[in-house]
Amino acid sequence: MIDLSAIQRPTVLVVDDEPLNLQVVRSMLHADYRLVFAKDGRSALTLAAAATPDLVLLDVMMPGMTGYEVCRELKSQALTRFVPVIFATALADEANEELGLACGAVDYVVKPLNAGILRARIRTHLSLVRMEELHVTRLQAIRCLGAAAEYKDNETGLHVVRMSHYAHVLALAAGYGAAEADDLLHAAPMHDIGKIGIPDAILQKPGALTPEERTVMMEHPRIGADILGNHPSRLFQLARTIALTHHEKWDGSGYPHGLAGADIPLVGRIVALADVFDALTSARPYKPAWPVEDAMGWIQSQSGSHFDPALVELLQQNLPQLLEIKARFGEETAALPPPA
């Protein structure tokens, strides 16, 4: 009969050339982890490739291949480069510890091993891995939902790539830290997720919308906020705020809540500007792209009414960087008269 509890436990690869040391580690960890053992570096690399362990507990001084060499090899392989490595060794001096961490290890414990400390160190590093996996999973969910919205609309996937990078540049220019700006970069593609709830006959209509159809279209920010919900993840909270507020206008004439000025969350103001800049300067099925100078002229005419004046100024100041992004991800621009 299959032992499901063993399958669900994290796998730890223990590498040591001394059988007694392997037995000691086994007695400390076998109740909580699925253990795989190797007595030399080459065997460890083979097992790591086959078993894909969640963590490697690695001795340093071994015949044939040292632990440092094993660690470097693990970090050079795509399959194992993100697997945390903890050195467990009798080499207690700072120089060896520094060398071990320089090789890519996440921790360094000294023999004789203390069972409580070893278990705590392993739990900590496995927890960090799970947090990173959760973050990656949330990013993937965000991207999948953004892609779903694109299938409903007549915009290309490059639109959300460009406008997200534009928003990232504006956020940094507005004083965001690097981590906050990265969160915005990843959340911005969700700005139009609510269009999933708009009927195709309205969303894909080639001509102008009737007043009734426009009323329906104006519901997509609320729908987007409902889809994203009140999730505890900061990334989803940010995406919800963006979805709900990116059609608000500085003068209060936007929707869905008619917010004005600084009452509009800054992320909503940033994405609104980035979204329109890309819409104007990119070709769509219903229009060619505008020249950048015409697009900037129109945006500046809307400073203080549609857009936050400070952000319009930052857009102008950082235009060369935005144009680099446009060249990397975009199409050639084509002439079109600016709107009346």
mmCIF file of C-alpha atoms in Angstrom:
data_model
loop_
_atom_site.group_PDB
_atom_site.id
_atom_site.type_symbol
_atom_site.label_atom_id
_atom_site.label_comp_id
_atom_site.label_asym_id
_atom_site.label_seq_id
_atom_site.Cartn_x
_atom_site.Cartn_y
_atom_site.Cartn_z
ATOM 1 C CA MET A 1 0.000 0.000 0.000
ATOM 2 C CA ILE A 2 1.308 3.489 -0.895
ATOM 3 C CA ASP A 3 2.347 5.646 2.074
ATOM 4 C CA LEU A 4 0.637 8.933 1.136
ATOM 5 C CA SER A 5 2.086 10.744 4.143
ATOM 6 C CA ALA A 6 5.599 10.018 2.895
ATOM 7 C CA ILE A 7 4.758 11.320 -0.568
ATOM 8 C CA GLN A 8 3.426 14.575 0.845
ATOM 9 C CA ARG A 9 6.428 15.200 3.092
ATOM 10 C CA PRO A 10 9.234 17.420 1.717
ATOM 11 C CA THR A 11 12.205 15.526 0.333
ATOM 12 C CA VAL A 12 15.626 16.232 1.835
ATOM 13 C CA LEU A 13 18.745 14.922 0.111
ATOM 14 C CA VAL A 14 21.420 14.223 2.747
ATOM 15 C CA VAL A 15 24.993 13.977 1.452
ATOM 16 C CA ASP A 16 27.845 12.746 3.665
ATOM 17 C CA ASP A 17 30.641 10.209 3.151
ATOM 18 C CA GLU A 18 30.387 8.961 6.743
ATOM 19 C CA PRO A 19 27.604 6.369 7.277
ATOM 20 C CA LEU A 20 27.394 7.261 10.965
ATOM 21 C CA ASN A 21 26.637 10.887 10.103
ATOM 22 C CA LEU A 22 23.873 9.761 7.757
ATOM 23 C CA GLN A 23 22.365 7.694 10.560
ATOM 24 C CA VAL A 24 22.505 10.645 12.945
ATOM 25 C CA VAL A 25 20.695 12.896 10.468
ATOM 26 C CA ARG A 26 18.160 10.153 9.760
ATOM 27 C CA SER A 27 17.301 9.909 13.466
ATOM 28 C CA MET A 28 16.786 13.683 13.603
ATOM 29 C CA LEU A 29 14.675 14.153 10.467
ATOM 30 C CA HIS A 30 12.938 10.932 9.438
ATOM 31 C CA ALA A 31 9.689 11.752 11.251
ATOM 32 C CA ASP A 32 9.126 14.967 9.268
ATOM 33 C CA TYR A 33 10.819 14.472 5.912
ATOM 34 C CA ARG A 34 11.286 11.973 3.141
ATOM 35 C CA LEU A 35 15.030 11.374 3.188
ATOM 36 C CA VAL A 36 17.313 10.434 0.296
ATOM 37 C CA PHE A 37 20.969 9.642 1.023
ATOM 38 C CA ALA A 38 24.191 9.935 -0.975
ATOM 39 C CA LYS A 39 27.748 9.116 0.152
ATOM 40 C CA ASP A 40 29.631 11.162 -2.453
ATOM 41 C CA GLY A 41 29.221 14.202 -4.668
ATOM 42 C CA ARG A 42 28.613 12.408 -7.956
ATOM 43 C CA SER A 43 25.881 10.250 -6.464
ATOM 44 C CA ALA A 44 24.353 13.357 -4.917
ATOM 45 C CA LEU A 45 24.121 15.104 -8.280
ATOM 46 C CA THR A 46 22.536 12.032 -9.871
ATOM 47 C CA LEU A 47 19.979 11.743 -7.075
ATOM 48 C CA ALA A 48 19.251 15.474 -7.150
ATOM 49 C CA ALA A 49 18.446 15.303 -10.856
ATOM 50 C CA ALA A 50 16.246 12.232 -10.386
ATOM 51 C CA ALA A 51 14.483 12.991 -7.086
ATOM 52 C CA THR A 52 14.290 16.821 -7.322
ATOM 53 C CA PRO A 53 14.654 17.309 -3.556
ATOM 54 C CA ASP A 54 13.097 20.228 -1.727
ATOM 55 C CA LEU A 55 16.351 20.826 0.156
ATOM 56 C CA VAL A 56 19.922 19.474 0.209
ATOM 57 C CA LEU A 57 21.873 18.939 3.435
ATOM 58 C CA LEU A 58 25.467 18.761 2.265
ATOM 59 C CA ASP A 59 28.799 17.819 3.859
ATOM 60 C CA VAL A 60 31.901 19.723 2.722
ATOM 61 C CA MET A 61 34.872 17.380 3.030
ATOM 62 C CA MET A 62 34.177 14.340 0.864
ATOM 63 C CA PRO A 63 36.461 12.234 -1.365
ATOM 64 C CA GLY A 64 36.444 12.910 -5.081
ATOM 65 C CA MET A 65 34.229 15.979 -5.096
ATOM 66 C CA THR A 66 33.911 18.492 -2.268
ATOM 67 C CA GLY A 67 30.616 19.850 -1.064
ATOM 68 C CA TYR A 68 31.514 23.253 -2.474
ATOM 69 C CA GLU A 69 31.916 21.718 -5.917
ATOM 70 C CA VAL A 70 28.616 19.871 -5.553
ATOM 71 C CA CYS A 71 26.851 23.075 -4.544
ATOM 72 C CA ARG A 72 28.258 24.998 -7.500
ATOM 73 C CA GLU A 73 27.132 22.233 -9.857
ATOM 74 C CA LEU A 74 23.623 22.186 -8.350
ATOM 75 C CA LYS A 75 23.358 25.957 -8.804
ATOM 76 C CA SER A 76 24.483 25.695 -12.435
ATOM 77 C CA GLN A 77 21.672 23.305 -13.410
ATOM 78 C CA ALA A 78 18.205 24.602 -14.294
ATOM 79 C CA LEU A 79 16.477 21.735 -12.493
ATOM 80 C CA THR A 80 18.246 22.280 -9.160
ATOM 81 C CA ARG A 81 19.445 25.888 -9.110
ATOM 82 C CA PHE A 82 16.621 27.017 -6.826
ATOM 83 C CA VAL A 83 16.852 24.081 -4.401
ATOM 84 C CA PRO A 84 18.152 25.436 -1.062
ATOM 85 C CA VAL A 85 21.451 23.948 0.093
ATOM 86 C CA ILE A 86 22.502 23.849 3.749
ATOM 87 C CA PHE A 87 26.084 22.893 4.503
ATOM 88 C CA ALA A 88 26.511 20.603 7.505
ATOM 89 C CA THR A 89 30.220 20.347 8.318
ATOM 90 C CA ALA A 90 32.865 20.200 11.022
ATOM 91 C CA LEU A 91 34.641 23.186 9.376
ATOM 92 C CA ALA A 92 33.636 25.871 11.834
ATOM 93 C CA ASP A 93 35.800 28.842 10.810
ATOM 94 C CA GLU A 94 34.320 31.949 9.215
ATOM 95 C CA ALA A 95 36.348 31.610 6.006
ATOM 96 C CA ASN A 96 34.770 28.250 5.206
ATOM 97 C CA GLU A 97 31.300 29.507 6.089
ATOM 98 C CA GLU A 98 31.809 32.498 3.806
ATOM 99 C CA LEU A 99 33.005 30.206 1.019
ATOM 100 C CA GLY A 100 29.963 27.973 1.436
ATOM 101 C CA LEU A 101 27.544 30.894 1.208
ATOM 102 C CA ALA A 102 29.451 32.249 -1.799
ATOM 103 C CA CYS A 103 28.866 28.918 -3.552
ATOM 104 C CA GLY A 104 25.119 29.495 -3.327
ATOM 105 C CA ALA A 105 24.182 27.804 -0.039
ATOM 106 C CA VAL A 106 21.450 29.397 2.065
ATOM 107 C CA ASP A 107 22.836 28.303 5.432
ATOM 108 C CA TYR A 108 25.812 26.714 7.208
ATOM 109 C CA VAL A 109 25.487 24.522 10.307
ATOM 110 C CA VAL A 110 28.400 23.084 12.260
ATOM 111 C CA LYS A 111 28.827 19.509 13.465
ATOM 112 C CA PRO A 112 28.125 18.004 15.893
ATOM 113 C CA LEU A 113 24.574 18.757 14.819
ATOM 114 C CA ASN A 114 21.912 19.931 17.234
ATOM 115 C CA ALA A 115 18.589 18.295 16.300
ATOM 116 C CA GLY A 116 16.408 21.267 17.286
ATOM 117 C CA ILE A 117 18.553 23.817 15.467
ATOM 118 C CA LEU A 118 18.829 21.656 12.350
ATOM 119 C CA ARG A 119 15.066 21.104 12.154
ATOM 120 C CA ALA A 120 14.434 24.825 12.683
ATOM 121 C CA ARG A 121 16.876 25.834 9.937
ATOM 122 C CA ILE A 122 15.320 23.355 7.495
ATOM 123 C CA ARG A 123 11.776 24.533 8.318
ATOM 124 C CA THR A 124 12.796 28.145 7.797
ATOM 125 C CA HIS A 125 14.313 27.603 4.368
ATOM 126 C CA LEU A 126 11.512 25.347 3.149
ATOM 127 C CA SER A 127 9.044 28.009 4.295
ATOM 128 C CA LEU A 128 10.904 30.646 2.272
ATOM 129 C CA VAL A 129 10.740 28.379 -0.783
ATOM 130 C CA ARG A 130 6.990 27.926 -0.329
ATOM 131 C CA MET A 131 6.518 31.683 -0.044
ATOM 132 C CA GLU A 132 8.400 32.193 -3.299
ATOM 133 C CA GLU A 133 6.368 29.452 -4.998
ATOM 134 C CA LEU A 134 3.166 31.087 -3.751
ATOM 135 C CA HIS A 135 4.297 34.438 -5.119
ATOM 136 C CA VAL A 136 5.085 32.871 -8.510
ATOM 137 C CA THR A 137 1.719 31.094 -8.528
ATOM 138 C CA ARG A 138 -0.085 34.367 -7.845
ATOM 139 C CA LEU A 139 1.794 36.035 -10.681
ATOM 140 C CA GLN A 140 0.793 33.196 -12.988
ATOM 141 C CA ALA A 141 -2.844 33.546 -11.911
ATOM 142 C CA ILE A 142 -2.711 37.286 -12.585
ATOM 143 C CA ARG A 143 -1.284 36.693 -16.063
ATOM 144 C CA CYS A 144 -3.835 34.002 -16.878
ATOM 145 C CA LEU A 145 -6.721 36.268 -15.899
ATOM 146 C CA GLY A 146 -5.199 39.113 -17.900
ATOM 147 C CA ALA A 147 -4.903 36.835 -20.927
ATOM 148 C CA ALA A 148 -8.552 35.813 -20.498
ATOM 149 C CA ALA A 149 -9.577 39.478 -20.682
ATOM 150 C CA GLU A 150 -7.531 39.955 -23.862
ATOM 151 C CA TYR A 151 -9.449 37.146 -25.589
ATOM 152 C CA LYS A 152 -12.621 39.174 -25.057
ATOM 153 C CA ASP A 153 -11.198 42.427 -26.349
ATOM 154 C CA ASN A 154 -9.766 43.654 -29.630
ATOM 155 C CA GLU A 155 -6.411 44.590 -28.087
ATOM 156 C CA THR A 156 -3.230 42.545 -28.429
ATOM 157 C CA GLY A 157 -1.286 41.002 -25.574
ATOM 158 C CA LEU A 158 1.498 43.493 -26.261
ATOM 159 C CA HIS A 159 -0.790 46.277 -25.075
ATOM 160 C CA VAL A 160 -0.768 45.043 -21.478
ATOM 161 C CA VAL A 161 2.977 44.384 -21.647
ATOM 162 C CA ARG A 162 3.731 47.918 -22.832
ATOM 163 C CA MET A 163 1.324 49.739 -20.555
ATOM 164 C CA SER A 164 2.510 47.725 -17.538
ATOM 165 C CA HIS A 165 6.107 48.747 -18.229
ATOM 166 C CA TYR A 166 5.018 52.363 -18.794
ATOM 167 C CA ALA A 167 3.243 52.245 -15.411
ATOM 168 C CA HIS A 168 6.396 50.814 -13.828
ATOM 169 C CA VAL A 169 8.486 53.716 -15.137
ATOM 170 C CA LEU A 170 5.927 56.275 -13.934
ATOM 171 C CA ALA A 171 5.698 54.635 -10.512
ATOM 172 C CA LEU A 172 9.459 54.825 -10.002
ATOM 173 C CA ALA A 173 9.452 58.444 -11.180
ATOM 174 C CA ALA A 174 6.627 59.205 -8.717
ATOM 175 C CA GLY A 175 8.706 57.928 -5.807
ATOM 176 C CA TYR A 176 7.770 54.261 -5.531
ATOM 177 C CA GLY A 177 10.415 51.885 -4.227
ATOM 178 C CA ALA A 178 11.652 49.103 -6.467
ATOM 179 C CA ALA A 179 9.492 46.403 -4.828
ATOM 180 C CA GLU A 180 6.335 48.545 -4.945
ATOM 181 C CA ALA A 181 6.935 49.413 -8.597
ATOM 182 C CA ASP A 182 7.437 45.726 -9.412
ATOM 183 C CA ASP A 183 4.110 44.911 -7.761
ATOM 184 C CA LEU A 184 2.454 47.523 -9.953
ATOM 185 C CA LEU A 185 4.164 46.089 -13.031
ATOM 186 C CA HIS A 186 2.641 42.687 -12.277
ATOM 187 C CA ALA A 187 -0.813 43.936 -11.217
ATOM 188 C CA ALA A 188 -1.394 46.436 -14.042
ATOM 189 C CA PRO A 189 -2.296 43.775 -16.669
ATOM 190 C CA MET A 190 -5.488 43.144 -14.671
ATOM 191 C CA HIS A 191 -6.842 46.637 -15.277
ATOM 192 C CA ASP A 192 -9.490 45.499 -17.792
ATOM 193 C CA ILE A 193 -10.319 42.075 -16.340
ATOM 194 C CA GLY A 194 -13.906 43.262 -15.883
ATOM 195 C CA LYS A 195 -14.413 43.215 -19.652
ATOM 196 C CA ILE A 196 -14.915 39.465 -19.275
ATOM 197 C CA GLY A 197 -18.384 40.364 -18.020
ATOM 198 C CA ILE A 198 -19.290 42.659 -20.940
ATOM 199 C CA PRO A 199 -21.327 41.119 -23.794
ATOM 200 C CA ASP A 200 -19.312 40.505 -26.968
ATOM 201 C CA ALA A 201 -21.833 42.452 -29.041
ATOM 202 C CA ILE A 202 -20.857 45.598 -27.101
ATOM 203 C CA LEU A 203 -17.207 44.889 -26.433
ATOM 204 C CA GLN A 204 -16.388 44.044 -30.047
ATOM 205 C CA LYS A 205 -18.755 46.468 -31.753
ATOM 206 C CA PRO A 206 -16.849 48.145 -34.617
ATOM 207 C CA GLY A 207 -18.762 51.428 -34.449
ATOM 208 C CA ALA A 208 -19.710 53.917 -31.773
ATOM 209 C CA LEU A 209 -21.657 52.674 -28.771
ATOM 210 C CA THR A 210 -25.185 53.833 -28.053
ATOM 211 C CA PRO A 211 -25.763 55.558 -24.698
ATOM 212 C CA GLU A 212 -27.296 52.333 -23.374
ATOM 213 C CA GLU A 213 -24.332 50.271 -24.568
ATOM 214 C CA ARG A 214 -21.892 52.746 -23.057
ATOM 215 C CA THR A 215 -23.669 52.431 -19.705
ATOM 216 C CA VAL A 216 -23.115 48.677 -19.852
ATOM 217 C CA MET A 217 -19.459 49.143 -20.845
ATOM 218 C CA MET A 218 -18.916 51.485 -17.912
ATOM 219 C CA GLU A 219 -19.674 48.617 -15.547
ATOM 220 C CA HIS A 220 -16.427 46.796 -16.328
ATOM 221 C CA PRO A 221 -14.408 48.429 -13.501
ATOM 222 C CA ARG A 222 -16.959 47.208 -10.936
ATOM 223 C CA ILE A 223 -17.057 43.774 -12.555
ATOM 224 C CA GLY A 224 -13.266 43.615 -12.445
ATOM 225 C CA ALA A 225 -13.239 44.484 -8.756
ATOM 226 C CA ASP A 226 -15.856 41.783 -8.106
ATOM 227 C CA ILE A 227 -13.824 39.184 -10.020
ATOM 228 C CA LEU A 228 -10.665 39.962 -8.040
ATOM 229 C CA GLY A 229 -12.571 40.126 -4.752
ATOM 230 C CA ASN A 230 -11.141 40.937 -1.339
ATOM 231 C CA HIS A 231 -8.122 38.664 -1.551
ATOM 232 C CA PRO A 232 -5.521 38.862 1.240
ATOM 233 C CA SER A 233 -2.679 38.933 -1.292
ATOM 234 C CA ARG A 234 -1.219 42.424 -1.717
ATOM 235 C CA LEU A 235 -0.852 41.745 -5.433
ATOM 236 C CA PHE A 236 -4.541 40.966 -5.842
ATOM 237 C CA GLN A 237 -5.518 43.936 -3.664
ATOM 238 C CA LEU A 238 -3.428 46.171 -5.891
ATOM 239 C CA ALA A 239 -4.948 44.669 -9.040
ATOM 240 C CA ARG A 240 -8.443 45.214 -7.629
ATOM 241 C CA THR A 241 -7.735 48.880 -6.898
ATOM 242 C CA ILE A 242 -6.374 49.372 -10.413
ATOM 243 C CA ALA A 243 -9.321 47.616 -12.052
ATOM 244 C CA LEU A 244 -11.798 49.716 -10.083
ATOM 245 C CA THR A 245 -10.171 53.154 -10.472
ATOM 246 C CA HIS A 246 -8.331 53.344 -13.803
ATOM 247 C CA HIS A 247 -11.281 55.103 -15.494
ATOM 248 C CA GLU A 248 -11.607 57.801 -12.838
ATOM 249 C CA LYS A 249 -10.562 61.289 -13.981
ATOM 250 C CA TRP A 250 -8.696 64.018 -12.166
ATOM 251 C CA ASP A 251 -11.635 66.458 -12.487
ATOM 252 C CA GLY A 252 -14.182 63.965 -11.137
ATOM 253 C CA SER A 253 -15.886 63.242 -14.461
ATOM 254 C CA GLY A 254 -14.736 59.613 -14.646
ATOM 255 C CA TYR A 255 -16.385 56.394 -13.510
ATOM 256 C CA PRO A 256 -17.560 54.327 -11.681
ATOM 257 C CA HIS A 257 -17.451 56.528 -8.551
ATOM 258 C CA GLY A 258 -16.670 59.987 -9.900
ATOM 259 C CA LEU A 259 -13.584 60.316 -7.714
ATOM 260 C CA ALA A 260 -11.456 63.431 -8.177
ATOM 261 C CA GLY A 261 -7.867 64.508 -7.586
ATOM 262 C CA ALA A 262 -5.933 62.773 -4.831
ATOM 263 C CA ASP A 263 -9.046 60.790 -3.853
ATOM 264 C CA ILE A 264 -8.202 58.579 -6.832
ATOM 265 C CA PRO A 265 -5.576 56.051 -5.686
ATOM 266 C CA LEU A 266 -2.199 56.847 -7.217
ATOM 267 C CA VAL A 267 -1.985 53.411 -8.858
ATOM 268 C CA GLY A 268 -5.262 54.115 -10.640
ATOM 269 C CA ARG A 269 -3.991 57.487 -11.871
ATOM 270 C CA ILE A 270 -0.725 55.941 -13.083
ATOM 271 C CA VAL A 271 -2.393 53.102 -14.969
ATOM 272 C CA ALA A 272 -4.969 55.449 -16.484
ATOM 273 C CA LEU A 273 -2.204 57.542 -18.036
ATOM 274 C CA ALA A 274 -0.099 54.574 -19.124
ATOM 275 C CA ASP A 275 -3.163 52.899 -20.654
ATOM 276 C CA VAL A 276 -4.189 55.943 -22.700
ATOM 277 C CA PHE A 277 -0.637 56.671 -23.838
ATOM 278 C CA ASP A 278 -0.373 53.159 -25.235
ATOM 279 C CA ALA A 279 -3.870 53.242 -26.743
ATOM 280 C CA LEU A 280 -3.094 56.446 -28.623
ATOM 281 C CA THR A 281 0.332 55.440 -29.884
ATOM 282 C CA SER A 282 -0.594 51.891 -30.951
ATOM 283 C CA ALA A 283 -2.543 50.652 -33.952
ATOM 284 C CA ARG A 284 -5.953 49.157 -33.242
ATOM 285 C CA PRO A 285 -8.448 47.479 -35.603
ATOM 286 C CA TYR A 286 -10.453 50.725 -35.660
ATOM 287 C CA LYS A 287 -7.529 53.179 -36.021
ATOM 288 C CA PRO A 288 -3.856 53.498 -36.934
ATOM 289 C CA ALA A 289 -1.335 54.612 -34.339
ATOM 290 C CA TRP A 290 -0.849 58.286 -33.623
ATOM 291 C CA PRO A 291 2.550 59.948 -33.861
ATOM 292 C CA VAL A 292 3.997 60.281 -30.383
ATOM 293 C CA GLU A 293 4.083 64.068 -30.570
ATOM 294 C CA ASP A 294 0.351 64.205 -31.337
ATOM 295 C CA ALA A 295 -0.425 61.788 -28.537
ATOM 296 C CA MET A 296 1.626 63.841 -26.080
ATOM 297 C CA GLY A 297 -0.047 67.032 -27.258
ATOM 298 C CA TRP A 298 -3.482 65.584 -26.558
ATOM 299 C CA ILE A 299 -2.427 64.164 -23.187
ATOM 300 C CA GLN A 300 -1.021 67.533 -22.146
ATOM 301 C CA SER A 301 -4.310 69.157 -23.167
ATOM 302 C CA GLN A 302 -6.024 66.781 -20.712
ATOM 303 C CA SER A 303 -3.660 67.576 -17.836
ATOM 304 C CA GLY A 304 -5.747 68.692 -14.877
ATOM 305 C CA SER A 305 -8.973 67.353 -16.364
ATOM 306 C CA HIS A 306 -8.504 63.703 -17.334
ATOM 307 C CA PHE A 307 -5.014 63.178 -15.895
ATOM 308 C CA ASP A 308 -3.041 64.038 -12.791
ATOM 309 C CA PRO A 309 -0.889 67.050 -13.874
ATOM 310 C CA ALA A 310 2.136 65.820 -11.918
ATOM 311 C CA LEU A 311 2.012 62.464 -13.690
ATOM 312 C CA VAL A 312 1.692 64.110 -17.107
ATOM 313 C CA GLU A 313 4.869 66.035 -16.322
ATOM 314 C CA LEU A 314 6.618 62.803 -15.281
ATOM 315 C CA LEU A 315 5.440 61.145 -18.491
ATOM 316 C CA GLN A 316 7.042 63.933 -20.514
ATOM 317 C CA GLN A 317 10.267 63.771 -18.497
ATOM 318 C CA ASN A 318 10.547 60.000 -18.924
ATOM 319 C CA LEU A 319 9.353 59.841 -22.529
ATOM 320 C CA PRO A 320 12.712 58.542 -23.893
ATOM 321 C CA GLN A 321 12.490 55.531 -21.566
ATOM 322 C CA LEU A 322 8.879 54.886 -22.594
ATOM 323 C CA LEU A 323 9.836 55.035 -26.251
ATOM 324 C CA GLU A 324 12.534 52.434 -25.625
ATOM 325 C CA ILE A 325 9.845 50.160 -24.172
ATOM 326 C CA LYS A 326 7.601 50.891 -27.140
ATOM 327 C CA ALA A 327 10.376 49.987 -29.566
ATOM 328 C CA ARG A 328 11.033 46.748 -27.701
ATOM 329 C CA PHE A 329 7.416 45.579 -27.537
ATOM 330 C CA GLY A 330 5.502 47.631 -30.088
ATOM 331 C CA GLU A 331 4.588 48.366 -33.654
ATOM 332 C CA GLU A 332 5.576 51.245 -35.908
ATOM 333 C CA THR A 333 3.502 54.375 -35.412
ATOM 334 C CA ALA A 334 1.450 55.854 -38.233
ATOM 335 C CA ALA A 335 -0.018 59.300 -38.736
ATOM 336 C CA LEU A 336 -3.556 60.068 -37.580
ATOM 337 C CA PRO A 337 -5.016 63.482 -36.802
ATOM 338 C CA PRO A 338 -5.422 64.095 -33.082
ATOM 339 C CA PRO A 339 -8.984 64.127 -31.710
ATOM 340 C CA ALA A 340 -11.028 67.287 -31.618
#
